[in-house]
Amino acid sequence: MAKLWGGRFQKETDRLVDDFHSSISFDRRLYRYDITGSMAHARMLARAGIIRQQEAEAIINGLQELLEDIEAGRVEFSVAAEDIHMNVEQLLIERIGEVAKKLHTARSRNDQVALDVRMYLRDEIDAVLELLAGLVAALLDLAEKHVHTVMPGYTHLQRAQPVTLAHHLLAYCQMFERDMDRLRDCRRRVNVCPLGAGALAGTTFPLDREFVARELGFDGIAENSLDAVSDRDFAVEFAAAASLIMVHLSRFCEEIILWSSTEFGFIELDDAYSTGSSMMPQKKNPDVAELVRGKSGRVFGDLTALLVMLKGLPLAYNKDMQEDKEALFDAVDTVKKCLLVFRPMVATMRVRADNMARAARGGFTNATDLADYLVRRGVPFREAHAAVGRAVAYCLERGKCLEDLTLEEMRRFSPAAGEDVYQAIGIDRCVAARAVPGGPAPEAVRRAIAAARQRLAAAAPAHAGRSGDK
Ligand code: ARG
């Protein structure tokens, strides 16, 4: 097949080269954006008097039919035509003839590919935002049911102080809300129209770039033509935001894996979200959580690939940049798949509140509360800390909890202890007393849930709808 750029060439490209540099196998997923972008370009060319109105109409109608045929699976792309941009152009020429050859006036694949990727990513960011919002909503629903479900909070994976499952879940809500914030912020820089930058230096034709930008739902135009065709910061930003989403999912998965072990016994995963062993009949494995944890590595790899691909590139476009797509697509696909399966896995898990409470009672999670109690009775904190430390050592030797000590035993460690000490170190009391904003007390947690729901509702319209390209 003759190349669209073949004019100055005397030989065919080697078949190895065709295979090597062709990107159609993966950039075909951009077809809808490529075609929508071309339609807006053609419309603008006619408005600016660069092509005739009937020519634009023929091109737009041809593109529309091509789009429908691709969508219906009636179109075969060609490796020899290299990429989605030249495939679309070639197919259009085959279908509507000579007039199609005017479409690429005042345009380069360099500004075209930047356009397509930005339109694609804008939609995908909206899709990921929706998945995140759904996940946060599900976590809030679960949290609401567990405002009183006491569990140990950990540092160094050692039991530290009592919290509630609701409070623990809300910590993840915070992470996912920050992820949403990052995506919205990234979207602002994605949503800038590069078309009109040409190959690198703009074009000699009187383009109406603002018109194209408006037609395609962009907030504005890229201001410098060299930057417009060589900027992939937005892809890096997305991959970084996606990496953090994966970090958060992965940490959560690690806990789900620990919690579902017999040793913890805090939760049981639903059968629909666990798998068995081919050899050991008793096994029920948290494979889904493990796989999400494992897939985080892919996304960090995608981020690294993008950074390394860009770091040595001189301005402006370089073919290295074709490598942006597979990394970006993989990050998008992976993060979406993981979010999709993670939500129902968490929503359906059975919470073993009894085991959580038992664990919270053992392990001296109320030791700080005992020290705080003594402080309220006038003992300096450092002394109270030492006294409780000695009491813990005494209990450990006898296999007791702090609340098992008699008052007489208590007073051996600190004479400041009174009858009311038992009330102060009861586990529910320890949680309820942490009523500081951001703390695990049921009242504070209820307020936090309500505030999160409000933020979610307020944010919804910002990323739902809007897009000139659907
Ligand atoms: N397939 C190319 C890419 O993905 C499109 C841009 C090609 N431009 C060029 N001058 N070779 O980057």
Coordinates of C-alpha atoms and ligand atoms in Angstrom, one line a residue:
M1 CA 0.0 0.0 0.0
A2 CA 1.3 3.5 -0.9
K3 CA 2.2 5.5 2.2
L4 CA 0.3 8.8 2.8
W5 CA 3.7 10.3 3.3
G6 CA 5.4 8.4 0.5
G7 CA 6.1 11.3 -2.0
R8 CA 9.8 11.7 -1.3
F9 CA 10.6 8.0 -1.0
Q10 CA 11.9 5.7 -3.7
K11 CA 11.7 2.4 -1.7
E12 CA 9.0 0.7 0.3
T13 CA 9.5 0.5 4.0
D14 CA 10.8 -2.9 5.0
R15 CA 8.1 -5.1 6.4
L16 CA 10.0 -5.4 9.7
V17 CA 9.9 -1.6 10.0
D18 CA 6.2 -1.6 9.2
D19 CA 5.6 -4.1 12.1
F20 CA 8.0 -2.3 14.3
H21 CA 6.7 1.2 14.2
S22 CA 3.0 0.6 13.5
S23 CA 0.9 1.5 16.5
I24 CA -2.5 0.6 15.1
S25 CA -2.6 -2.6 17.3
F26 CA -3.0 -0.4 20.3
D27 CA -4.0 3.2 19.2
R28 CA -7.0 1.8 17.5
R29 CA -8.8 2.4 20.7
L30 CA -8.6 6.1 20.0
Y31 CA -10.7 5.9 16.8
R32 CA -13.7 7.7 18.2
Y33 CA -11.7 10.6 19.4
D34 CA -9.7 10.7 16.2
I35 CA -12.9 10.9 14.1
T36 CA -14.6 13.4 16.3
G37 CA -11.5 15.6 16.3
S38 CA -11.3 15.4 12.5
M39 CA -15.0 16.4 12.2
A40 CA -14.4 19.5 14.3
H41 CA -11.3 20.3 12.2
A42 CA -13.2 20.0 9.0
R43 CA -16.0 22.2 10.2
M44 CA -13.4 24.8 11.3
L45 CA -11.6 24.6 7.9
A46 CA -14.9 25.4 6.1
R47 CA -15.8 28.3 8.5
A48 CA -12.3 29.8 8.0
G49 CA -12.8 29.5 4.2
I50 CA -9.9 27.1 3.9
I51 CA -12.1 24.4 2.3
R52 CA -15.6 24.7 0.8
Q53 CA -18.7 24.0 2.8
Q54 CA -19.8 21.1 0.6
E55 CA -16.3 19.6 1.0
A56 CA -16.5 19.8 4.7
E57 CA -20.0 18.2 4.6
A58 CA -18.8 15.3 2.5
I59 CA -15.9 14.8 4.8
I60 CA -18.0 14.9 8.0
N61 CA -20.6 12.6 6.5
G62 CA -17.9 10.2 5.4
L63 CA -16.4 10.3 8.9
Q64 CA -19.7 9.7 10.5
E65 CA -20.4 6.6 8.4
L66 CA -16.9 5.3 9.0
L67 CA -17.4 5.8 12.8
E68 CA -20.6 3.8 12.6
D69 CA -18.9 1.0 10.6
I70 CA -16.0 0.8 13.0
E71 CA -18.4 0.7 16.0
A72 CA -20.3 -2.1 14.2
G73 CA -17.1 -4.1 13.7
R74 CA -17.3 -3.7 9.9
V75 CA -13.9 -2.1 9.5
E76 CA -10.4 -3.7 9.3
F77 CA -7.5 -1.6 10.1
S78 CA -4.2 -2.0 8.3
V79 CA -0.7 -2.3 9.9
A80 CA 0.8 -0.7 6.8
A81 CA -1.2 2.4 7.4
E82 CA 0.7 2.7 10.6
D83 CA -1.5 4.3 13.1
I84 CA -5.2 5.2 13.8
H85 CA -4.8 8.7 12.2
M86 CA -3.6 7.4 8.9
N87 CA -5.9 4.5 9.0
V88 CA -8.9 6.8 9.3
E89 CA -7.6 9.1 6.6
Q90 CA -6.9 6.2 4.2
L91 CA -10.3 4.7 4.8
L92 CA -12.0 8.0 4.2
I93 CA -10.1 8.4 0.9
E94 CA -11.2 4.9 -0.1
R95 CA -14.8 5.7 0.7
I96 CA -15.4 9.3 -0.5
G97 CA -12.5 9.8 -2.8
E98 CA -10.4 12.9 -3.6
V99 CA -12.2 15.4 -1.3
A100 CA -11.0 13.4 1.7
K101 CA -7.4 14.4 0.8
K102 CA -8.3 18.0 2.0
L103 CA -9.0 16.9 5.6
H104 CA -5.3 17.0 6.7
T105 CA -4.9 20.6 5.6
A106 CA -3.2 22.7 8.4
R107 CA -2.8 19.7 10.6
S108 CA -0.1 17.2 11.6
R109 CA -0.3 13.8 13.2
N110 CA 1.7 15.5 16.0
D111 CA -1.1 17.8 17.1
Q112 CA -3.7 15.2 16.1
V113 CA -2.3 12.5 18.4
A114 CA -2.0 14.9 21.3
L115 CA -5.6 15.9 20.7
D116 CA -6.8 12.3 20.6
V117 CA -5.0 11.2 23.8
R118 CA -6.3 14.2 25.7
M119 CA -9.9 13.5 24.7
Y120 CA -9.5 9.9 25.6
L121 CA -7.9 10.6 28.9
R122 CA -10.5 13.2 29.8
D123 CA -13.2 10.6 29.4
E124 CA -11.2 8.0 31.4
I125 CA -10.6 10.4 34.2
D126 CA -14.3 10.9 34.5
A127 CA -14.8 7.1 34.5
V128 CA -12.2 6.7 37.3
L129 CA -13.8 9.5 39.3
E130 CA -17.1 7.8 39.1
L131 CA -15.6 4.5 40.3
L132 CA -13.9 6.2 43.1
A133 CA -17.1 8.1 44.1
G134 CA -18.9 4.7 44.1
L135 CA -16.2 3.1 46.3
V136 CA -16.2 6.0 48.8
A137 CA -20.1 5.8 49.0
A138 CA -19.9 2.0 49.6
L139 CA -17.3 2.5 52.3
L140 CA -19.4 5.2 54.0
D141 CA -22.4 2.8 54.0
L142 CA -20.3 0.1 55.6
A143 CA -18.8 2.6 58.1
E144 CA -22.3 3.7 59.1
K145 CA -23.0 0.1 60.2
H146 CA -19.8 -0.1 62.3
V147 CA -19.7 3.1 64.2
H148 CA -19.7 1.0 67.4
T149 CA -17.6 -1.9 66.1
V150 CA -14.5 -1.7 68.3
M151 CA -11.3 -3.0 67.0
P152 CA -7.6 -2.5 67.8
G153 CA -5.8 0.3 66.0
Y154 CA -2.2 -0.7 65.2
T155 CA 1.2 0.9 64.9
H156 CA 4.1 -1.3 63.8
L157 CA 1.4 -3.9 63.4
Q158 CA 1.2 -4.1 67.2
R159 CA -2.0 -3.4 69.0
A160 CA -1.9 0.2 70.0
Q161 CA -5.2 1.9 71.0
P162 CA -8.8 1.0 70.3
V163 CA -10.6 2.5 67.3
T164 CA -13.7 1.4 65.4
L165 CA -14.0 -0.3 62.1
A166 CA -15.9 2.8 60.9
H167 CA -13.0 5.0 61.8
H168 CA -10.6 2.7 60.0
L169 CA -12.8 2.7 56.9
L170 CA -13.0 6.5 57.0
A171 CA -9.2 6.7 56.8
Y172 CA -9.4 5.0 53.4
C173 CA -12.2 7.4 52.4
Q174 CA -9.8 10.2 53.0
M175 CA -7.2 8.6 50.7
F176 CA -9.7 8.0 47.9
E177 CA -11.1 11.5 48.2
R178 CA -7.6 12.9 47.8
D179 CA -7.2 10.7 44.8
M180 CA -10.4 12.2 43.4
D181 CA -9.0 15.7 44.0
R182 CA -5.8 14.8 42.2
L183 CA -7.7 13.5 39.2
R184 CA -9.9 16.6 39.0
D185 CA -6.7 18.8 39.2
C186 CA -5.0 16.7 36.5
R187 CA -8.1 16.9 34.3
R188 CA -7.8 20.7 34.2
R189 CA -4.4 20.3 32.5
V190 CA -5.6 17.5 30.3
N191 CA -8.5 19.6 29.0
V192 CA -6.5 21.9 26.8
C193 CA -6.7 21.7 23.0
P194 CA -3.4 21.3 21.1
L195 CA -4.9 21.3 17.6
G196 CA -3.5 24.0 15.5
A197 CA 0.0 23.5 16.7
G198 CA 0.6 21.6 13.4
A199 CA 3.8 19.5 13.3
L200 CA 5.5 21.9 15.7
A201 CA 5.4 25.5 14.4
G202 CA 1.7 26.2 13.9
T203 CA 0.4 26.7 10.4
T204 CA 0.2 29.4 7.7
F205 CA -3.6 29.0 7.5
P206 CA -5.9 31.3 9.4
L207 CA -7.2 28.6 11.8
D208 CA -9.9 29.3 14.4
R209 CA -8.4 27.3 17.2
E210 CA -10.8 28.6 19.8
F211 CA -13.7 27.3 17.7
V212 CA -12.2 23.8 17.6
A213 CA -11.5 23.9 21.3
R214 CA -15.1 24.8 22.1
E215 CA -16.6 22.3 19.7
L216 CA -14.6 19.5 21.4
G217 CA -15.4 20.6 25.0
F218 CA -12.0 21.9 25.9
D219 CA -11.5 24.7 28.4
G220 CA -8.9 26.5 26.2
I221 CA -6.1 26.1 23.7
A222 CA -2.4 25.1 24.3
E223 CA -0.5 28.4 24.1
N224 CA 2.8 27.3 22.5
S225 CA 2.9 25.1 19.4
L226 CA 6.2 23.4 20.4
D227 CA 4.9 22.6 23.8
A228 CA 1.5 21.5 22.5
V229 CA 3.0 18.7 20.5
S230 CA 5.7 17.6 22.9
D231 CA 3.8 17.9 26.3
R232 CA 2.9 14.6 27.9
D233 CA 3.0 15.9 31.4
F234 CA -0.7 15.2 31.7
A235 CA -0.1 11.6 31.0
V236 CA 2.6 11.4 33.7
E237 CA 0.3 13.2 36.1
F238 CA -2.5 10.7 35.5
A239 CA -0.1 7.8 35.9
A240 CA 1.1 9.3 39.2
A241 CA -2.5 9.8 40.4
A242 CA -3.3 6.3 39.3
S243 CA -0.2 5.0 41.1
L244 CA -1.4 6.6 44.4
I245 CA -4.9 5.0 43.9
M246 CA -3.1 1.7 43.5
V247 CA -1.0 2.4 46.6
H248 CA -4.2 3.0 48.6
L249 CA -6.0 -0.1 47.2
S250 CA -2.9 -2.2 47.8
R251 CA -2.6 -1.1 51.4
F252 CA -6.3 -1.8 52.0
C253 CA -5.9 -5.2 50.3
E254 CA -2.9 -6.0 52.5
E255 CA -5.2 -5.5 55.5
I256 CA -8.0 -7.5 54.0
I257 CA -5.6 -10.3 53.5
L258 CA -4.3 -10.1 57.1
W259 CA -7.8 -9.7 58.5
S260 CA -9.2 -12.7 56.6
S261 CA -6.4 -15.0 58.0
T262 CA -7.4 -17.4 60.8
E263 CA -4.8 -15.5 63.0
F264 CA -6.8 -12.3 62.8
G265 CA -10.3 -13.6 61.9
F266 CA -11.6 -10.0 61.6
I267 CA -13.5 -10.6 58.4
E268 CA -14.6 -13.3 56.0
L269 CA -14.6 -12.7 52.3
D270 CA -17.7 -13.6 50.4
D271 CA -17.3 -16.8 48.4
A272 CA -17.9 -14.8 45.2
Y273 CA -14.7 -12.9 45.9
S274 CA -12.4 -15.6 47.0
T275 CA -10.9 -18.7 45.4
G276 CA -9.9 -22.2 46.5
S277 CA -6.8 -24.3 46.2
S278 CA -6.3 -27.0 43.6
M279 CA -4.7 -29.2 46.3
M280 CA -5.8 -28.2 49.7
P281 CA -9.5 -28.7 50.1
Q282 CA -9.9 -26.5 53.2
K283 CA -8.4 -23.3 51.6
K284 CA -10.3 -20.1 50.9
N285 CA -7.9 -17.6 49.5
P286 CA -8.1 -13.8 49.2
D287 CA -6.8 -14.0 45.6
V288 CA -8.7 -10.9 44.5
A289 CA -7.1 -8.7 47.1
E290 CA -3.7 -10.2 46.4
L291 CA -4.1 -9.6 42.7
V292 CA -5.0 -6.0 43.2
R293 CA -2.0 -5.6 45.5
G294 CA 0.1 -7.3 42.8
K295 CA -1.2 -5.1 40.0
S296 CA -0.1 -1.9 41.7
G297 CA 3.4 -2.8 40.4
R298 CA 2.2 -2.5 36.8
V299 CA 0.9 1.0 37.3
F300 CA 4.1 2.2 39.0
G301 CA 5.9 0.6 36.0
D302 CA 3.7 2.6 33.6
L303 CA 4.5 5.8 35.5
T304 CA 8.2 5.0 35.3
A305 CA 8.0 4.2 31.6
L306 CA 6.4 7.5 30.9
L307 CA 9.0 9.5 32.9
V308 CA 11.9 7.7 31.4
M309 CA 10.4 8.0 27.9
L310 CA 10.3 11.8 28.2
K311 CA 13.4 12.7 30.2
G312 CA 15.9 13.0 27.4
L313 CA 13.7 14.2 24.6
P314 CA 14.6 17.4 22.7
L315 CA 11.7 19.5 21.5
A316 CA 9.4 18.9 19.9
Y317 CA 7.6 15.7 18.8
N318 CA 9.8 12.5 18.8
K319 CA 8.7 9.1 17.8
D320 CA 9.6 7.9 21.3
M321 CA 6.4 9.5 22.3
Q322 CA 4.3 6.8 20.6
E323 CA 5.4 4.7 23.7
D324 CA 3.1 6.9 25.9
K325 CA 0.0 5.1 24.8
E326 CA 0.5 1.5 26.0
A327 CA 1.7 2.8 29.4
L328 CA -1.2 5.2 29.7
F329 CA -3.8 2.6 28.5
D330 CA -2.4 0.0 30.9
A331 CA -2.6 2.4 33.8
V332 CA -6.2 3.3 32.9
D333 CA -7.3 -0.3 32.4
T334 CA -5.6 -1.6 35.5
V335 CA -6.9 1.1 37.9
K336 CA -10.4 0.7 36.5
K337 CA -10.4 -3.1 36.7
C338 CA -9.1 -3.0 40.3
L339 CA -11.6 -0.3 41.4
L340 CA -14.4 -2.3 39.8
V341 CA -13.8 -5.5 41.6
F342 CA -12.6 -4.0 44.9
R343 CA -15.9 -2.3 45.8
P344 CA -18.1 -5.4 45.8
M345 CA -15.4 -7.4 47.5
V346 CA -15.4 -5.0 50.4
A347 CA -19.1 -4.4 50.4
T348 CA -19.9 -8.1 50.7
M349 CA -17.2 -9.1 53.3
R350 CA -18.6 -10.5 56.6
V351 CA -17.3 -8.5 59.6
R352 CA -16.5 -10.6 62.7
A353 CA -17.2 -7.9 65.2
D354 CA -16.8 -10.3 68.1
N355 CA -13.2 -11.1 67.1
M356 CA -12.4 -7.5 66.6
A357 CA -13.7 -6.6 70.0
R358 CA -11.8 -9.5 71.6
A359 CA -8.6 -8.4 70.0
A360 CA -9.2 -4.8 71.1
R361 CA -9.6 -6.0 74.7
G362 CA -6.5 -8.1 74.8
G363 CA -3.1 -6.4 74.1
F364 CA -3.5 -3.5 76.5
T365 CA -5.0 -1.1 74.0
N366 CA -6.3 0.8 77.0
A367 CA -2.9 1.4 78.6
T368 CA -2.7 5.0 77.4
D369 CA -6.2 5.5 78.8
L370 CA -5.0 4.3 82.2
A371 CA -2.1 6.8 82.0
D372 CA -4.4 9.6 80.9
Y373 CA -6.7 8.7 83.9
L374 CA -3.8 9.1 86.3
V375 CA -2.9 12.4 84.7
R376 CA -6.4 13.6 85.4
R377 CA -5.8 12.7 89.0
G378 CA -2.7 14.9 89.1
V379 CA 0.1 12.5 88.2
P380 CA 2.6 14.0 85.6
F381 CA 2.2 12.1 82.3
R382 CA 5.8 10.7 82.3
E383 CA 5.3 9.2 85.7
A384 CA 1.9 7.9 84.8
H385 CA 3.4 6.3 81.7
A386 CA 6.1 4.5 83.8
A387 CA 3.5 3.3 86.4
V388 CA 1.3 1.8 83.7
G389 CA 4.3 0.3 82.1
R390 CA 5.1 -1.6 85.3
A391 CA 1.5 -2.6 85.6
V392 CA 1.5 -4.0 82.1
A393 CA 4.7 -6.0 82.9
Y394 CA 3.0 -7.4 86.1
C395 CA -0.1 -8.4 84.1
L396 CA 1.9 -10.1 81.4
E397 CA 3.5 -12.3 84.0
R398 CA 0.1 -13.3 85.3
G399 CA -1.7 -13.5 82.0
K400 CA -4.1 -10.7 83.0
C401 CA -5.5 -7.5 81.4
L402 CA -5.3 -4.1 83.1
E403 CA -9.0 -4.2 84.0
D404 CA -8.5 -7.6 85.8
L405 CA -6.3 -6.0 88.4
T406 CA -7.9 -5.3 91.8
L407 CA -7.9 -1.7 93.0
E408 CA -5.4 -2.8 95.6
E409 CA -3.1 -4.1 92.9
M410 CA -3.6 -1.0 90.9
R411 CA -2.7 1.2 93.8
R412 CA 0.6 -0.5 94.1
F413 CA 1.6 1.0 90.8
S414 CA 0.0 4.3 91.4
P415 CA -1.8 5.4 94.6
A416 CA -3.7 7.9 92.6
A417 CA -6.0 5.2 91.2
G418 CA -9.6 5.3 92.6
E419 CA -12.8 3.3 92.2
D420 CA -13.7 5.0 88.9
V421 CA -10.5 3.7 87.2
Y422 CA -12.4 0.7 85.8
Q423 CA -14.9 2.9 84.1
A424 CA -12.1 5.0 82.5
I425 CA -10.4 2.0 81.0
G426 CA -13.4 0.1 79.7
I427 CA -12.9 -0.4 76.0
D428 CA -16.1 1.4 74.8
R429 CA -15.3 4.2 77.1
C430 CA -11.7 4.5 75.6
V431 CA -13.2 4.9 72.2
A432 CA -16.0 7.3 73.2
A433 CA -13.5 9.5 75.1
R434 CA -11.6 10.1 71.9
A435 CA -14.1 12.7 70.7
V436 CA -11.7 15.2 69.4
P437 CA -12.4 16.1 65.7
G438 CA -10.9 13.4 63.6
G439 CA -11.0 10.9 66.4
P440 CA -12.8 7.5 66.6
A441 CA -15.6 8.4 69.0
P442 CA -19.0 7.4 67.5
E443 CA -20.1 11.0 67.6
A444 CA -17.0 12.3 65.8
V445 CA -17.3 9.5 63.3
R446 CA -20.9 10.2 62.6
R447 CA -20.1 13.8 61.9
A448 CA -17.2 12.7 59.6
I449 CA -19.5 10.4 57.7
A450 CA -22.0 13.1 57.2
A451 CA -19.3 15.6 56.0
A452 CA -17.9 13.0 53.6
R453 CA -21.4 12.4 52.1
Q454 CA -21.8 16.1 51.6
R455 CA -18.5 16.5 49.9
L456 CA -19.3 13.6 47.6
A457 CA -22.7 15.0 46.6
A458 CA -21.2 18.5 46.0
A459 CA -18.4 17.1 43.8
A460 CA -20.6 14.9 41.7
P461 CA -21.7 17.4 39.0
A462 CA -18.1 18.6 38.5
H463 CA -17.0 15.3 36.8
A464 CA -20.3 13.9 35.7
G465 CA -21.5 14.8 32.2
R466 CA -19.5 17.4 30.2
S467 CA -17.6 16.3 27.2
G468 CA -18.0 17.5 23.7
D469 CA -17.1 14.1 22.3
K470 CA -19.6 11.5 23.3
Ligands
ARG1 N1 1.5 7.1 16.0 C1 2.2 8.3 16.4 C2 2.2 8.4 17.9 O1 1.6 7.7 18.5 C3 1.4 9.5 15.8 C4 2.3 10.7 15.6 C5 3.2 10.4 14.5 N2 4.0 11.6 14.1 C6 5.1 11.4 13.4 N3 5.6 12.5 13.0 N4 5.6 10.3 13.1 O2 2.9 9.2 18.4

